[in-house]
Coordinates of C-alpha atoms in Angstrom, one line a residue:
Chain A
M1 CA -14.4 41.1 95.2
S2 CA -13.5 41.6 91.1
K3 CA -13.5 38.1 89.3
D4 CA -15.4 36.0 86.1
F5 CA -16.7 33.6 86.2
S6 CA -19.7 31.6 83.8
V7 CA -22.2 27.9 85.4
H8 CA -23.9 26.4 82.5
V9 CA -25.6 23.7 84.1
E10 CA -27.3 21.6 81.0
H11 CA -30.3 18.8 81.8
V12 CA -29.6 19.5 86.0
T13 CA -29.1 15.4 86.8
R14 CA -31.2 14.2 88.6
V15 CA -34.2 15.7 87.8
E16 CA -36.7 14.8 86.1
G17 CA -36.1 17.2 82.8
H18 CA -33.9 19.5 80.6
G19 CA -33.5 22.8 82.8
N20 CA -30.1 24.5 82.1
I21 CA -28.8 27.5 84.7
I22 CA -26.9 30.0 82.8
L23 CA -25.1 32.5 84.8
D24 CA -22.3 34.4 83.7
V25 CA -20.5 37.2 85.8
K26 CA -17.6 39.8 84.3
N27 CA -16.1 41.1 87.2
G28 CA -17.5 40.0 89.9
K29 CA -21.0 41.6 88.4
I30 CA -23.8 39.0 87.4
E31 CA -24.5 39.7 83.9
K32 CA -26.7 36.9 83.1
L33 CA -28.4 34.9 85.5
Q34 CA -31.4 32.3 83.7
W35 CA -33.9 29.7 85.1
N36 CA -33.8 27.9 80.9
V37 CA -36.2 25.8 80.5
V38 CA -36.0 23.7 76.7
E39 CA -38.6 20.9 76.6
A40 CA -40.5 21.1 73.4
P41 CA -44.7 22.5 74.0
R42 CA -45.8 19.4 75.0
F43 CA -50.2 19.7 73.4
F44 CA -51.6 17.7 76.0
E45 CA -54.5 19.8 75.6
A46 CA -54.3 19.0 72.0
M47 CA -54.1 15.6 72.6
L48 CA -56.6 15.6 75.0
R49 CA -59.1 17.3 72.1
G50 CA -62.2 15.0 69.8
Q51 CA -61.7 12.6 72.6
H52 CA -64.7 10.7 74.7
Y53 CA -64.4 11.2 78.0
N54 CA -63.2 8.0 78.8
E55 CA -60.4 8.1 77.5
L56 CA -59.2 11.4 79.1
R57 CA -58.4 9.4 82.2
P58 CA -55.5 6.9 80.4
I59 CA -55.0 9.8 78.3
T60 CA -53.2 12.0 80.8
S61 CA -52.2 9.1 83.3
R62 CA -49.5 9.0 80.4
I63 CA -48.7 12.9 81.1
C64 CA -46.1 12.1 84.0
G65 CA -44.5 9.3 85.3
I66 CA -44.3 10.0 88.8
C67 CA -47.9 11.8 89.1
S68 CA -49.4 9.3 87.1
I69 CA -52.3 8.5 89.6
G70 CA -52.3 12.9 89.9
H71 CA -53.3 13.6 87.2
S72 CA -55.5 10.5 87.4
L73 CA -57.2 11.9 90.0
A74 CA -57.1 15.9 88.1
S75 CA -58.3 14.5 85.4
L76 CA -62.1 12.9 87.0
K77 CA -62.3 15.3 88.8
A78 CA -62.4 17.1 85.7
T79 CA -65.0 15.2 84.1
E80 CA -67.3 14.2 87.0
D81 CA -67.3 17.9 87.1
A82 CA -68.8 18.0 84.2
L83 CA -71.1 15.0 84.0
G84 CA -72.7 15.9 87.1
V85 CA -70.8 12.7 88.1
K86 CA -71.4 12.1 92.5
I87 CA -69.4 10.1 93.8
T88 CA -69.4 8.0 97.1
S89 CA -68.0 8.5 100.0
Q90 CA -66.0 5.3 99.6
T91 CA -64.3 6.2 96.5
A92 CA -63.7 9.2 97.4
T93 CA -61.5 7.5 100.4
L94 CA -59.9 5.1 98.1
R95 CA -59.1 8.6 96.3
R96 CA -57.3 9.7 99.3
L97 CA -55.8 6.4 99.7
A98 CA -54.3 6.4 95.9
I99 CA -52.8 10.5 96.4
H100 CA -51.3 9.2 99.7
A101 CA -49.6 6.9 97.7
E102 CA -48.6 9.2 94.9
N103 CA -46.9 11.3 97.9
M104 CA -45.6 8.9 99.4
Q105 CA -43.7 6.9 96.2
S106 CA -42.7 10.5 94.8
H107 CA -41.5 12.2 98.4
I108 CA -38.8 9.0 99.0
L109 CA -37.9 9.3 95.5
H110 CA -36.9 12.4 96.3
I111 CA -35.4 12.5 98.7
G112 CA -34.1 9.1 98.9
Y113 CA -32.3 9.2 95.7
L114 CA -32.0 12.8 94.8
V115 CA -31.7 14.6 98.1
V116 CA -30.1 13.3 100.2
P117 CA -27.1 12.3 98.2
D118 CA -26.6 15.9 98.0
L119 CA -26.8 16.2 102.0
F120 CA -24.1 13.9 102.7
G121 CA -21.9 15.7 99.6
A122 CA -21.8 11.9 98.4
G123 CA -23.3 12.7 95.1
S124 CA -25.6 10.0 93.7
V125 CA -27.6 8.0 95.4
F126 CA -24.7 4.8 94.3
S127 CA -21.8 6.6 96.1
L128 CA -24.1 6.7 99.3
L129 CA -25.0 3.4 98.8
G130 CA -21.9 2.1 99.4
K131 CA -20.3 4.1 102.9
H132 CA -24.4 4.8 104.6
T133 CA -26.2 1.5 102.6
D134 CA -28.0 1.6 105.9
T135 CA -30.0 4.7 105.3
V136 CA -30.4 4.0 101.4
L137 CA -31.6 0.6 102.4
K138 CA -34.5 2.2 104.5
V139 CA -34.8 4.2 101.8
V140 CA -35.9 1.0 99.1
K141 CA -37.8 0.5 101.2
L142 CA -39.4 2.3 101.7
H143 CA -39.9 3.6 98.2
R144 CA -41.1 -0.2 98.0
L145 CA -43.7 -0.1 99.9
A146 CA -45.6 3.1 99.0
N147 CA -44.9 0.8 95.6
E148 CA -47.2 -1.8 96.3
M149 CA -49.4 0.9 98.0
S150 CA -50.5 1.9 94.7
D151 CA -50.5 -1.2 93.2
L152 CA -53.5 -2.6 95.8
I153 CA -55.8 0.4 95.5
C154 CA -54.7 1.4 91.1
G155 CA -53.7 -1.6 89.9
R156 CA -50.5 -0.6 89.5
T157 CA -47.0 0.4 89.8
I158 CA -47.8 3.5 88.0
H159 CA -50.0 4.0 85.6
P160 CA -52.9 3.5 87.2
I161 CA -55.9 1.4 85.2
R162 CA -58.5 1.0 88.4
L163 CA -59.2 4.4 89.1
V164 CA -62.2 5.4 85.7
V165 CA -64.8 8.1 85.9
G166 CA -67.8 7.8 88.6
G167 CA -65.1 5.2 90.7
F168 CA -63.2 2.5 90.5
S169 CA -63.6 -0.6 88.3
L170 CA -62.1 -3.0 91.0
Q171 CA -62.0 -2.0 94.9
P172 CA -59.2 -4.1 96.7
T173 CA -60.2 -7.0 99.9
E174 CA -60.9 -5.8 103.2
K175 CA -57.3 -8.5 104.0
Q176 CA -55.8 -6.9 101.6
L177 CA -56.5 -3.8 103.8
I178 CA -55.4 -5.2 106.6
Q179 CA -51.9 -6.5 106.0
L180 CA -51.2 -3.0 104.0
K181 CA -52.0 -1.9 106.7
K182 CA -49.5 -3.9 108.8
R183 CA -47.0 -3.0 106.6
L184 CA -47.4 0.8 107.1
L185 CA -47.7 1.1 110.0
E186 CA -44.0 -0.8 109.4
A187 CA -42.8 2.9 107.6
Q188 CA -43.8 4.5 110.3
E189 CA -41.4 3.0 112.1
L190 CA -38.6 3.6 109.8
T191 CA -39.6 7.0 108.2
M192 CA -38.9 8.0 112.5
E193 CA -35.1 6.3 112.1
L194 CA -35.0 7.8 108.7
A195 CA -35.3 11.0 109.8
P196 CA -32.7 12.2 112.0
V197 CA -30.1 10.5 109.8
I198 CA -31.1 13.1 107.5
L199 CA -30.7 15.7 110.3
S200 CA -27.4 14.9 110.9
V201 CA -26.2 15.8 107.8
A202 CA -30.1 18.9 107.1
G203 CA -27.1 21.3 108.3
N204 CA -25.8 20.9 104.5
L205 CA -29.6 22.5 103.2
P206 CA -28.7 26.3 102.1
S207 CA -29.6 28.9 105.0
F208 CA -31.4 31.1 102.4
T209 CA -34.4 32.6 101.9
R210 CA -37.2 34.7 100.5
E211 CA -40.3 35.7 101.0
T212 CA -42.7 35.1 97.9
E213 CA -46.6 33.7 97.7
Y214 CA -47.5 30.3 97.9
I215 CA -50.6 28.6 96.9
G216 CA -52.1 25.4 97.0
L217 CA -55.7 23.7 98.8
T218 CA -57.2 24.4 101.3
S219 CA -60.3 22.7 103.7
D220 CA -61.1 22.8 106.7
E221 CA -61.5 18.9 107.5
E222 CA -58.2 17.6 105.9
Y223 CA -54.8 18.2 105.6
S224 CA -55.8 19.1 101.3
L225 CA -54.5 16.8 99.0
Y226 CA -57.9 15.3 96.9
E227 CA -60.1 18.0 98.4
G228 CA -60.6 21.7 98.9
D229 CA -60.2 25.4 98.0
I230 CA -57.7 27.0 96.6
A231 CA -56.0 29.2 98.8
S232 CA -52.8 31.7 98.8
T233 CA -50.9 32.8 101.7
D234 CA -50.9 36.7 100.3
T235 CA -54.7 36.7 99.2
G236 CA -56.4 33.7 101.7
R237 CA -59.0 31.8 100.2
H238 CA -60.4 31.8 96.6
P239 CA -63.2 29.0 96.9
N240 CA -64.5 29.1 93.4
Y241 CA -62.3 27.6 92.1
R242 CA -64.1 27.3 88.1
E243 CA -62.5 30.9 88.8
Y244 CA -58.3 29.4 88.5
K245 CA -57.0 31.2 86.0
E246 CA -57.1 34.2 88.0
I247 CA -55.4 32.7 90.2
M248 CA -53.1 31.1 88.0
Q249 CA -52.0 33.2 86.0
E250 CA -49.4 31.7 83.3
Y251 CA -46.9 33.5 80.8
I252 CA -45.1 33.2 77.8
V253 CA -40.4 34.2 78.8
P254 CA -38.2 34.6 76.3
H255 CA -35.5 32.8 77.9
S256 CA -37.5 29.6 78.5
T257 CA -40.0 26.9 76.5
A258 CA -42.6 26.1 79.1
K259 CA -45.1 28.3 80.9
Y260 CA -44.2 30.6 83.6
A261 CA -47.0 31.6 86.6
K262 CA -48.0 34.6 88.6
H263 CA -50.4 35.6 91.0
A264 CA -50.5 38.3 94.0
R265 CA -46.0 38.2 93.4
E266 CA -44.0 38.7 90.4
S267 CA -44.0 34.6 91.1
Y268 CA -45.4 32.1 93.3
M269 CA -44.1 28.3 94.8
V270 CA -46.8 25.3 94.4
G271 CA -45.6 21.9 96.2
A272 CA -44.2 20.5 99.5
L273 CA -43.6 23.3 101.5
A274 CA -46.8 25.7 99.7
R275 CA -49.3 23.1 101.7
F276 CA -46.7 22.6 104.6
N277 CA -47.0 26.5 104.8
L278 CA -50.8 26.7 104.6
N279 CA -51.8 24.3 106.1
S280 CA -49.1 22.7 108.6
R281 CA -52.1 23.0 111.3
Q282 CA -53.9 19.9 110.2
L283 CA -51.3 17.3 109.7
H284 CA -51.1 14.9 111.6
P285 CA -48.9 15.1 115.0
V286 CA -45.9 12.6 114.3
A287 CA -45.7 14.9 110.7
Q288 CA -45.7 18.0 113.4
D289 CA -43.4 16.6 115.5
I290 CA -40.5 15.5 112.4
A291 CA -41.6 19.3 111.5
S292 CA -40.9 20.5 115.0
L293 CA -36.9 18.1 114.9
F294 CA -36.0 19.7 111.5
K295 CA -37.2 23.5 113.1
L296 CA -39.6 23.8 110.1
K297 CA -42.5 26.3 110.7
A298 CA -45.4 27.6 108.1
I299 CA -44.6 30.5 107.2
N300 CA -40.8 28.9 106.2
Y301 CA -39.1 30.9 103.4
N302 CA -36.5 28.6 102.5
P303 CA -37.8 26.5 99.3
F304 CA -34.6 24.3 100.4
M305 CA -36.3 22.9 103.0
N306 CA -39.2 21.4 100.4
T307 CA -38.1 18.0 100.8
I308 CA -38.7 18.5 104.8
A309 CA -41.8 20.1 104.4
Q310 CA -42.0 16.4 102.0
L311 CA -40.5 14.2 104.5
A312 CA -43.4 15.5 107.2
E313 CA -45.6 14.5 104.5
F314 CA -44.8 11.3 104.1
A315 CA -45.5 10.6 107.3
H316 CA -48.3 12.8 107.5
S317 CA -50.2 10.3 104.5
I318 CA -48.8 7.1 106.1
Q319 CA -50.9 8.1 109.2
D320 CA -54.1 9.0 107.4
S321 CA -53.5 6.0 105.3
I322 CA -54.1 3.8 109.1
S323 CA -56.8 5.7 109.1
L324 CA -58.2 5.6 106.0
I325 CA -58.0 2.4 105.6
D326 CA -59.8 2.0 109.3
I327 CA -62.7 3.7 108.1
L328 CA -63.3 1.5 104.8
V329 CA -62.9 -1.5 107.2
D330 CA -64.6 -0.4 110.4
Q331 CA -68.3 -0.1 106.9
G332 CA -66.6 -2.5 104.3
I333 CA -65.9 -3.0 101.4
K334 CA -68.1 -2.6 98.8
Q335 CA -67.6 -3.8 95.7
E336 CA -69.5 -0.2 93.6
K337 CA -69.5 -0.3 90.1
P338 CA -69.4 2.9 88.9
V339 CA -71.5 6.1 89.3
K340 CA -73.3 6.3 85.8
P341 CA -72.8 10.0 84.1
A342 CA -76.0 12.4 84.5
K343 CA -75.7 13.9 81.4
K344 CA -72.9 13.9 78.4
A345 CA -72.4 17.6 77.9
G346 CA -70.7 20.5 80.4
R347 CA -67.6 22.1 81.4
G348 CA -66.2 20.7 84.8
V349 CA -62.4 21.9 86.6
G350 CA -60.6 19.2 88.7
I351 CA -58.2 20.0 91.1
V352 CA -56.0 18.4 93.7
E353 CA -52.6 18.6 94.7
V354 CA -49.8 16.3 93.8
P355 CA -45.9 15.5 95.3
R356 CA -44.9 19.4 92.9
G357 CA -48.1 21.3 94.1
I358 CA -51.2 22.1 92.4
L359 CA -52.5 20.3 89.7
V360 CA -55.3 21.6 87.3
H361 CA -56.9 19.5 84.9
D362 CA -59.6 21.8 82.8
Y363 CA -62.3 20.2 80.5
T364 CA -65.5 20.9 78.3
L365 CA -67.6 18.2 76.5
N366 CA -69.7 18.3 73.6
S367 CA -73.7 16.8 73.8
Q368 CA -71.6 13.8 73.1
G369 CA -69.5 13.0 75.4
Y370 CA -66.2 14.0 73.6
C371 CA -62.9 16.3 75.0
T372 CA -64.4 20.0 72.4
K373 CA -61.2 21.9 74.7
A374 CA -59.1 21.0 77.3
N375 CA -56.2 23.1 79.7
C376 CA -53.7 22.0 82.5
I377 CA -52.6 24.1 84.7
I378 CA -48.9 21.6 85.6
P379 CA -47.7 22.3 88.9
T380 CA -43.4 22.1 87.7
N381 CA -44.9 25.5 85.8
Q382 CA -46.3 27.4 88.2
N383 CA -42.9 26.9 90.1
H384 CA -40.5 28.2 87.4
A385 CA -41.2 31.9 88.0
N386 CA -40.0 31.3 91.9
I387 CA -37.1 29.0 90.9
Q388 CA -36.0 32.5 89.0
K389 CA -36.5 35.0 91.4
D390 CA -35.1 32.4 94.0
M391 CA -31.8 32.6 91.6
E392 CA -31.6 36.6 91.5
K393 CA -31.6 36.8 95.2
L394 CA -29.1 33.9 96.4
V395 CA -26.3 34.1 94.0
P396 CA -25.7 38.0 95.0
E397 CA -25.7 35.9 98.5
I398 CA -23.0 33.4 97.4
I399 CA -21.0 35.0 94.6
N400 CA -17.6 34.8 97.1
R401 CA -18.1 31.4 96.9
P402 CA -15.8 28.9 94.9
E403 CA -17.5 28.1 91.0
K404 CA -18.2 24.9 92.2
E405 CA -19.9 25.7 96.1
I406 CA -22.5 28.1 93.5
E407 CA -22.8 25.8 90.7
L408 CA -23.4 22.8 93.5
T409 CA -25.6 25.1 95.3
L410 CA -27.7 26.4 92.6
E411 CA -28.4 22.0 91.5
M412 CA -29.9 22.3 94.7
L413 CA -31.5 24.7 94.8
V414 CA -33.8 23.1 91.9
R415 CA -33.5 19.6 93.1
A416 CA -35.6 21.3 95.6
Y417 CA -38.1 22.2 94.2
D418 CA -38.6 18.6 92.6
P419 CA -38.6 19.8 88.3
C420 CA -40.8 17.5 86.1
I421 CA -39.2 19.4 82.7
S422 CA -41.2 17.0 79.4
C423 CA -41.8 14.8 81.9
S424 CA -42.7 12.6 79.0
T425 CA -40.5 10.2 77.2
H426 CA -37.2 7.8 78.8
Y427 CA -35.5 6.9 75.1
L428 CA -32.6 5.6 74.9
D429 CA -29.8 6.6 73.2
V430 CA -27.0 3.7 72.6
S431 CA -24.8 2.6 70.8
F432 CA -22.8 -1.2 71.3
K433 CA -19.7 -2.2 72.0
Chain B
M1 CA -38.3 -15.6 96.2
K2 CA -37.7 -14.7 93.4
K3 CA -40.3 -14.6 90.4
K4 CA -39.6 -16.3 87.1
I5 CA -40.7 -13.8 83.9
A6 CA -41.7 -10.9 83.0
V7 CA -41.9 -8.7 80.1
I8 CA -41.4 -5.3 80.7
G9 CA -43.1 -2.7 77.9
L10 CA -41.7 0.8 78.4
G11 CA -42.7 4.2 76.9
N12 CA -44.7 6.6 76.3
P13 CA -48.1 6.3 74.3
L14 CA -47.8 10.4 74.3
R15 CA -44.4 10.4 72.4
R16 CA -45.5 8.8 69.0
D17 CA -42.5 5.6 68.2
D18 CA -42.0 6.1 71.9
A19 CA -45.3 3.4 71.9
I20 CA -43.6 1.0 70.3
G21 CA -42.2 -1.3 73.6
I22 CA -46.0 -0.7 74.6
L23 CA -47.9 -1.6 71.6
L24 CA -45.8 -4.3 71.6
L25 CA -46.5 -5.7 75.5
Q26 CA -49.9 -5.0 74.5
Y27 CA -50.1 -7.3 71.9
L28 CA -48.3 -10.7 73.2
S29 CA -50.7 -9.8 76.3
Q30 CA -53.2 -10.4 74.5
N31 CA -51.6 -13.8 72.7
K32 CA -50.0 -14.8 76.4
K33 CA -51.9 -18.1 75.4
K34 CA -49.9 -18.7 73.4
L35 CA -46.3 -17.7 75.8
S36 CA -44.6 -19.5 79.1
K37 CA -47.1 -19.1 82.2
T38 CA -44.6 -18.2 83.5
I39 CA -44.6 -15.2 82.4
D40 CA -45.9 -11.8 84.0
F41 CA -46.8 -8.7 81.1
I42 CA -46.3 -5.7 82.4
D43 CA -47.0 -1.6 81.1
G44 CA -43.8 -0.1 82.7
G45 CA -44.1 3.3 80.7
T46 CA -41.9 5.8 82.1
S47 CA -42.0 4.8 85.3
G48 CA -38.0 5.5 85.9
L49 CA -37.2 4.8 89.5
N50 CA -39.9 3.4 90.1
L51 CA -39.1 0.4 87.7
L52 CA -36.2 -0.3 91.1
H53 CA -38.6 -3.0 92.6
L54 CA -40.4 -4.1 89.2
L55 CA -37.3 -5.8 87.6
G56 CA -36.1 -6.5 91.4
D57 CA -38.6 -9.0 92.0
Y58 CA -37.3 -10.6 88.6
E59 CA -35.0 -14.2 87.6
T60 CA -35.9 -13.4 84.2
V61 CA -36.4 -9.5 82.4
L62 CA -37.4 -9.0 78.9
L63 CA -37.6 -5.2 77.8
L64 CA -39.3 -4.2 74.7
D65 CA -38.5 -0.4 74.0
A66 CA -37.8 2.5 71.2
V67 CA -34.5 2.5 71.6
D68 CA -32.2 4.5 68.4
F69 CA -29.7 2.8 68.1
K70 CA -28.9 4.4 64.3
G71 CA -30.5 1.6 62.8
S72 CA -33.2 1.8 60.1
T73 CA -37.1 2.4 61.0
G74 CA -37.9 0.1 62.3
E75 CA -35.5 -2.2 62.5
I76 CA -35.5 -4.4 66.7
K77 CA -32.5 -5.0 68.2
K78 CA -31.8 -7.7 70.7
F79 CA -28.5 -7.4 73.2
T80 CA -27.6 -6.5 77.4
V81 CA -27.0 -4.0 79.0
D82 CA -23.2 -5.6 78.8
E83 CA -23.4 -4.6 75.3
I84 CA -23.5 -1.1 75.9
K85 CA -21.7 1.6 74.5
N86 CA -22.3 4.4 76.5
Q87 CA -24.6 3.4 79.4
K88 CA -22.4 5.6 81.4
I89 CA -23.4 8.8 79.2
Q90 CA -26.0 7.6 79.6
L91 CA -26.3 7.4 83.6
F92 CA -25.9 11.1 83.7
L93 CA -28.1 12.8 80.8
S94 CA -30.9 10.9 80.9
T95 CA -33.9 12.8 79.8
H96 CA -36.6 13.0 82.7
E97 CA -36.4 10.8 84.7
P98 CA -33.1 8.4 85.4
D99 CA -34.1 5.6 82.4
F100 CA -33.6 1.9 83.7
L101 CA -29.7 1.7 82.3
T102 CA -29.5 3.4 85.8
V103 CA -32.4 1.3 87.6
Y104 CA -30.6 -1.4 86.6
A105 CA -27.0 -0.1 87.4
L106 CA -28.9 0.5 91.5
L107 CA -30.2 -2.8 91.1
K108 CA -26.5 -4.3 90.8
E109 CA -24.9 -2.3 92.9
L110 CA -28.3 -4.1 95.7
D111 CA -27.6 -7.1 94.7
R112 CA -31.1 -7.6 93.4
A113 CA -30.5 -6.5 90.1
P114 CA -32.3 -9.7 87.3
T115 CA -30.1 -12.6 86.1
R116 CA -31.1 -12.4 82.6
L117 CA -31.8 -8.7 81.6
V118 CA -32.6 -8.6 77.5
I119 CA -33.7 -5.7 76.4
F120 CA -35.9 -5.6 72.4
G121 CA -34.7 -2.0 71.0
V122 CA -36.7 -1.0 68.2
Q123 CA -35.7 2.6 66.2
P124 CA -38.5 4.8 66.1
K125 CA -38.5 7.4 63.7
D126 CA -40.0 10.2 65.0
I127 CA -40.5 10.7 68.8
S128 CA -42.2 13.9 68.7
Y129 CA -45.8 15.3 71.2
G130 CA -48.5 12.6 69.6
T131 CA -50.2 10.2 69.9
R132 CA -50.5 8.4 66.6
V133 CA -46.9 6.4 65.4
S134 CA -45.2 7.0 62.4
Q135 CA -46.2 5.4 60.0
E136 CA -43.1 3.2 58.7
I137 CA -43.6 2.0 62.6
C138 CA -47.5 1.4 61.8
S139 CA -47.0 -0.7 58.4
F140 CA -44.2 -2.0 60.6
L141 CA -45.9 -2.8 63.5
P142 CA -47.9 -6.4 62.2
T143 CA -44.1 -8.1 61.5
L144 CA -42.2 -6.1 65.0
Q145 CA -45.3 -8.2 66.9
K146 CA -45.1 -12.1 64.8
Q147 CA -41.0 -11.3 65.1
I148 CA -41.2 -10.2 69.2
L149 CA -43.9 -13.1 69.5
E150 CA -41.6 -15.9 68.3
E151 CA -38.8 -14.7 69.9
I152 CA -39.6 -14.8 72.9
Q153 CA -41.9 -17.9 72.4
S154 CA -37.9 -19.7 72.0
M155 CA -36.3 -17.4 74.6
T156 CA -38.9 -19.3 76.8
K157 CA -40.1 -22.5 76.7
S158 CA -37.2 -24.0 78.9
L159 CA -37.8 -21.6 82.1

């Protein structure tokens, strides 16, 4: 079929940032197809230079409004790696709870407020609320729990304050943890009620596949979020975490101001689907049941299934949090003081899994404990090239469909990655009546 | 049951003048003895939809934020959501995560909106990346702090 049309989606709605989809078709042939990210250079690394190590965590927690716990933990791990700080097992357990809280917070936000409206053909969560009130209320309840869990463990719903170099400034009490466990058990029931609702419309997830590389953390001990080795579905495990640049090879493209990344192929994917593809056997059985319900099996090459991987991870985070709380309560939670640094200078690398994928912070500190060099590799930047390559395969497969459908499918693809672009300001531009 | 009053500062200290809401919040929090005991001080940062439950948990919410209303740098404007003309457009062109207008609209749909929501918007000059506010905002800061403290004292003394 020969036709001319253009799809120009500027500032994809319901995605945290500025991303443009540009598609120009002439006589049925694609003339231009770009995933174009128009963000100002962020200069985070420059902002960290000259700062004392105690300031690095609070600054980086402001990089992203959704992944502020993840940035905090990557920052603390990098600082502690540089300064020879060995945290206690209680701190490690509490940090795992913190990362679960953020994973749950971000995943339910993405699933419930951004993707489910697409699957129901509702356009937005507002339209969905009118027709599927019960579903939205379940999402709102789960979201509230995740927020409260962040608040309890980290001292705030977002931009945490209790996470400090060497530990926590304040730990939750046993009573608070037992209360949280009760809420998590209720949340598990709600999740199991929500899953079939999403399954009922999961047929609207486009059946598209493109083989690509998946990169994330992996560990023999657990479904890796807080700790692990860098791993790739193409090249296996890479234990030397300080050499992360050999895996995450960042580069610049002319049509985008954000950095792109590649490794063994032209592009790779990070995030829930990457983690699932690498580590699904370590998910809690309840999470594996959810994956089976949606016929999600590793390796799955459909980026739209990222949302289903998030749903499975959501259930895993609930179950694993319950187990972690049991450990803390059994051992008796202690009000520990943060471990002091063994030295002041050095280079440290901190790597964690945040909702959108693997995140790296790399700092060099001088003998006074001030940062002289910093590097942050953000998950969304690692996914840009993969989004572009997905579009290049997807568009020829759907080019004969109505333009509106092509536009929506491309928007849904971008939303499946849950990109965080210029995730930094909410600054309003208003005029008055 | 809802809690009484929240003063919520919004913005990002990594975007220069966008930090103004947080800076004013910090000042009020440091001077909380001069204010009603029923006030909770909340750093909302750039939390977008994560604000949903914070906003919805209070009867009265006073928001401090950088707002471009085409005023002069450092000018402060007190307004309600109903006074905003272009709010519908903003809902769909918010810069990253949905802004508080989206959150507020969703709360209204959920019947959880605060009974009273007042926004104190300060006209910024520079919201580029950086940790320092512009010189202009810096020089206006003491006046803004005094003004906001008095406003909130007078608005909340009967609550």
